[in-house]
Short mmCIF file of C-alpha atoms in Angstrom, two decimals:
data_model
loop_
_atom_site.label_atom_id
_atom_site.label_comp_id
_atom_site.label_asym_id
_atom_site.label_seq_id
_atom_site.Cartn_x
_atom_site.Cartn_y
_atom_site.Cartn_z
CA GLY A 46 119.65 29.80 142.98
CA GLU A 47 119.65 32.59 140.31
CA SER A 48 116.77 32.86 137.85
CA VAL A 49 114.82 35.00 135.73
CA GLY A 50 111.05 34.35 135.04
CA LEU A 51 108.18 35.73 133.66
CA HIS A 52 104.96 35.82 135.49
CA LEU A 53 102.42 35.28 132.44
CA PRO A 54 102.99 32.84 129.62
CA THR A 55 100.28 34.88 127.22
CA LEU A 56 99.11 38.14 126.92
CA SER A 57 96.39 38.98 124.55
CA VAL A 58 95.45 42.58 123.75
CA GLN A 59 93.35 44.61 121.71
CA GLU A 60 95.16 46.56 118.92
CA GLY A 61 95.49 49.74 120.17
CA ASP A 62 95.71 49.17 123.78
CA ASN A 63 98.48 49.32 125.92
CA SER A 64 100.68 46.01 126.73
CA ILE A 65 102.44 45.51 129.71
CA ILE A 66 104.80 42.38 129.95
CA ASN A 67 106.41 41.79 133.39
CA CYS A 68 109.38 39.66 134.45
CA ALA A 69 110.99 39.14 138.01
CA TYR A 70 114.50 38.12 138.41
CA SER A 71 116.38 36.86 141.75
CA ASN A 72 119.82 37.77 141.35
CA SER A 73 120.55 41.17 143.04
CA ALA A 74 124.09 41.33 141.22
CA SER A 75 121.70 41.52 137.72
CA ASP A 76 122.96 45.08 136.68
CA TYR A 77 121.92 44.92 133.09
CA PHE A 78 118.40 43.78 131.72
CA ILE A 79 117.53 43.71 128.26
CA TRP A 80 114.12 43.04 126.50
CA TYR A 81 113.85 40.86 123.32
CA LYS A 82 111.22 40.26 120.88
CA GLN A 83 111.00 36.92 119.04
CA GLU A 84 108.98 36.09 115.53
CA SER A 85 108.17 32.81 114.60
CA GLY A 86 111.61 31.25 113.18
CA LYS A 87 113.55 34.33 113.86
CA GLY A 88 116.22 34.94 116.32
CA PRO A 89 115.76 37.30 119.57
CA GLN A 90 115.47 40.90 118.77
CA PHE A 91 116.86 43.57 120.95
CA ILE A 92 114.12 45.89 121.50
CA ILE A 93 115.60 47.99 124.84
CA ASP A 94 117.54 47.72 127.36
CA ILE A 95 118.19 49.37 130.91
CA ARG A 96 121.12 49.23 133.49
CA SER A 97 120.65 49.10 136.94
CA ASN A 98 121.43 52.66 137.68
CA MET A 99 118.10 53.67 135.90
CA ASP A 100 114.73 53.22 136.65
CA LYS A 101 112.68 54.07 133.83
CA ARG A 102 113.76 53.91 129.91
CA GLN A 103 111.99 55.22 127.11
CA GLY A 104 112.24 53.73 123.50
CA GLN A 105 109.97 54.34 120.22
CA ARG A 106 106.69 52.74 121.76
CA VAL A 107 108.08 50.95 124.48
CA THR A 108 109.23 51.56 127.91
CA VAL A 109 111.11 49.15 130.24
CA LEU A 110 110.60 49.84 134.11
CA LEU A 111 113.37 48.41 136.29
CA ASN A 112 111.87 48.22 140.16
CA LYS A 113 115.21 46.59 142.09
CA THR A 114 113.59 46.76 145.47
CA VAL A 115 111.50 43.83 144.54
CA LYS A 116 113.57 42.92 141.49
CA HIS A 117 110.97 43.71 139.02
CA LEU A 118 111.34 44.74 135.37
CA SER A 119 108.54 45.58 132.95
CA LEU A 120 108.26 45.97 129.36
CA GLN A 121 105.34 48.24 128.01
CA ILE A 122 104.34 48.65 124.66
CA ALA A 123 102.15 51.48 123.89
CA ALA A 124 99.79 51.57 121.39
CA THR A 125 99.76 47.96 120.37
CA GLN A 126 99.79 47.21 116.87
CA PRO A 127 99.36 43.31 114.81
CA GLY A 128 102.87 43.35 114.09
CA ASP A 129 104.02 43.52 117.87
CA SER A 130 102.78 39.84 118.20
CA ALA A 131 105.58 37.78 119.19
CA VAL A 132 107.14 35.92 122.12
CA TYR A 133 109.02 38.61 124.46
CA PHE A 134 112.07 37.58 126.54
CA CYS A 135 113.47 39.52 129.48
CA ALA A 136 117.24 38.47 130.37
CA GLU A 137 119.53 39.58 133.01
CA GLU A 138 123.21 40.13 132.95
CA GLY A 139 125.43 40.52 135.61
CA GLN A 140 128.84 42.44 136.13
CA ARG A 141 131.56 40.05 134.83
CA ASN A 142 134.39 40.24 132.81
CA ALA A 143 134.98 39.27 128.71
CA GLY A 144 132.27 36.45 127.89
CA ASN A 145 129.04 37.95 129.84
CA MET A 146 126.68 35.51 129.28
CA LEU A 147 122.47 36.70 129.31
CA THR A 148 120.05 34.69 131.35
CA PHE A 149 116.76 34.94 129.97
CA GLY A 150 113.92 33.81 131.18
CA GLY A 151 111.00 32.36 129.83
CA GLY A 152 109.54 34.18 127.43
CA THR A 153 105.37 35.73 127.74
CA ARG A 154 103.75 35.31 124.18
CA LEU A 155 102.04 38.56 122.93
CA MET A 156 99.21 38.39 121.05
CA VAL A 157 97.18 41.47 119.29
CA LYS A 158 93.66 40.93 118.35
CA PRO A 159 92.93 43.40 115.31
CA GLU B 82 121.57 47.68 110.77
CA PRO B 83 124.58 44.96 111.17
CA GLU B 84 123.47 41.19 110.78
CA VAL B 85 124.99 38.14 111.79
CA THR B 86 124.12 35.48 109.52
CA GLN B 87 123.73 31.85 110.02
CA THR B 88 123.65 28.97 107.85
CA PRO B 89 122.02 26.55 107.13
CA SER B 90 118.79 27.21 108.28
CA HIS B 91 118.04 24.01 108.51
CA GLN B 92 119.89 21.04 109.40
CA VAL B 93 119.08 17.17 109.42
CA THR B 94 121.49 14.52 110.68
CA GLN B 95 121.23 11.06 112.16
CA MET B 96 121.87 10.43 115.64
CA GLY B 97 125.80 9.79 115.70
CA GLN B 98 127.06 11.97 113.19
CA GLU B 99 129.08 14.96 113.60
CA VAL B 100 127.30 18.44 112.88
CA ILE B 101 128.81 21.84 112.07
CA LEU B 102 126.97 25.08 112.59
CA ARG B 103 127.95 28.00 111.06
CA CYS B 104 128.11 31.76 111.46
CA VAL B 105 129.24 34.90 110.29
CA PRO B 106 129.41 37.55 113.47
CA ILE B 107 129.10 41.54 112.50
CA SER B 108 132.24 42.14 111.39
CA ASN B 109 134.09 44.43 114.04
CA HIS B 110 132.74 42.61 116.90
CA LEU B 111 134.91 41.24 119.07
CA TYR B 112 132.45 38.58 121.72
CA PHE B 113 130.68 35.41 120.14
CA TYR B 114 128.23 33.39 121.07
CA TRP B 115 126.41 30.12 121.22
CA TYR B 116 123.02 29.89 122.39
CA ARG B 117 120.21 27.44 121.63
CA GLN B 118 116.41 27.02 122.06
CA ILE B 119 114.68 23.74 122.70
CA LEU B 120 111.18 24.22 121.38
CA GLY B 121 108.72 26.11 123.34
CA GLN B 122 111.58 26.62 126.23
CA LYS B 123 113.37 29.47 126.96
CA VAL B 124 116.59 30.56 125.19
CA GLU B 125 120.11 28.89 127.02
CA PHE B 126 123.43 29.67 126.80
CA LEU B 127 126.41 27.48 125.79
CA VAL B 128 129.43 29.08 125.25
CA SER B 129 130.99 32.62 124.73
CA PHE B 130 134.34 33.19 122.72
CA TYR B 131 137.10 36.26 122.74
CA ASN B 132 140.76 36.38 121.81
CA ASN B 133 140.06 33.02 120.42
CA GLU B 134 139.36 31.11 123.58
CA ILE B 135 136.40 29.98 125.47
CA SER B 136 135.29 32.65 128.36
CA GLU B 137 132.45 30.96 129.67
CA LYS B 138 130.90 27.55 129.09
CA SER B 139 127.58 26.30 130.46
CA GLU B 140 126.80 22.23 132.02
CA ILE B 141 125.62 22.11 128.33
CA PHE B 142 128.61 22.69 126.49
CA ASP B 143 129.84 19.39 127.24
CA ASP B 144 132.62 17.35 125.89
CA GLN B 145 130.61 16.44 122.73
CA PHE B 146 130.73 20.54 121.41
CA SER B 147 133.37 22.56 120.22
CA VAL B 148 133.60 26.12 119.12
CA GLU B 149 135.99 28.18 116.51
CA ARG B 150 136.70 30.68 114.85
CA PRO B 151 138.83 29.18 111.65
CA ASP B 152 139.75 32.64 110.02
CA GLY B 153 138.71 36.38 110.41
CA SER B 154 135.24 36.19 109.49
CA ASN B 155 133.49 32.35 110.43
CA PHE B 156 132.79 31.27 114.09
CA THR B 157 131.25 27.78 113.94
CA LEU B 158 129.94 25.48 116.40
CA LYS B 159 130.50 21.06 116.35
CA ILE B 160 128.41 18.91 117.97
CA ARG B 161 130.81 16.18 117.55
CA SER B 162 128.30 12.89 118.16
CA THR B 163 124.88 14.12 117.72
CA LYS B 164 121.80 13.04 120.49
CA LEU B 165 118.48 13.25 120.22
CA GLU B 166 117.94 16.14 122.69
CA ASP B 167 120.60 17.92 120.98
CA SER B 168 117.53 18.90 118.36
CA ALA B 169 116.80 22.77 119.03
CA MET B 170 117.16 26.12 117.19
CA TYR B 171 121.04 26.85 117.95
CA PHE B 172 121.80 30.88 117.50
CA CYS B 173 124.57 32.58 117.13
CA ALA B 174 125.21 36.18 118.58
CA SER B 175 127.66 38.82 118.70
CA ARG B 176 128.42 41.79 120.50
CA GLY B 177 131.48 44.16 119.80
CA GLN B 178 133.21 46.91 120.87
CA ALA B 179 136.03 47.33 124.08
CA THR B 180 134.76 45.83 126.71
CA GLY B 181 131.54 43.49 125.67
CA VAL B 182 130.66 44.03 129.00
CA ASN B 183 126.81 45.24 128.86
CA GLU B 184 126.80 46.32 125.60
CA LYS B 185 124.17 45.08 123.12
CA LEU B 186 124.10 41.49 121.53
CA PHE B 187 123.00 40.60 118.04
CA PHE B 188 121.57 37.40 117.19
CA GLY B 189 121.39 35.92 113.79
CA SER B 190 118.15 33.35 112.62
CA GLY B 191 119.42 30.51 113.90
CA THR B 192 120.14 26.98 112.67
CA GLN B 193 117.27 24.75 113.23
CA LEU B 194 118.99 21.14 114.42
CA SER B 195 117.00 18.21 114.21
CA VAL B 196 118.81 14.78 114.94
CA LEU B 197 117.24 11.64 113.87
#
């Protein structure tokens, strides 16, 4: 069936290093992908999105890469900081009419060591 | 940045009781959602709402659940007779604008529901 999943449940990095969080999806009809950050006790916070007509998008310290051939999405965080410690979810959305729902992956916990 | 606000932040209830979770979406948004997250699990879609009616709902959203937009600002989720397995963090979300398709979705901070 359709699913969005993550490769690693926990990622530990040294402060200042770059982080890469990966995500696989199986729905080839997905055309919009989003990364969310969730800190303890808070709701998911939008980080960056990418549409299927792109393969790379950059934000401030974050980059999302989309490989449609292998249905793979990644989030790169440059110069990781302690404040980046959180659970990161990828989510996908298909092209539908009003009421589009997001399908979330299982989450990766990023731990930044000082 | 505008926010989606949810009340209460925590709700404790007895099994079989009715609960109403409240949300105030961002004011110019047109599409409203409820998601939930059981502890340690991923965020799951419950229902979407547009133009005063449900657009989509998941298998989780059975007859015990209902949503309502009673006025121009509030969006509520009612669970008629709570079960232990309804214990979760419930997130309200909204998105704007013309089509709602592929638009940024804003989440509230959630209501932690504990059913005893």
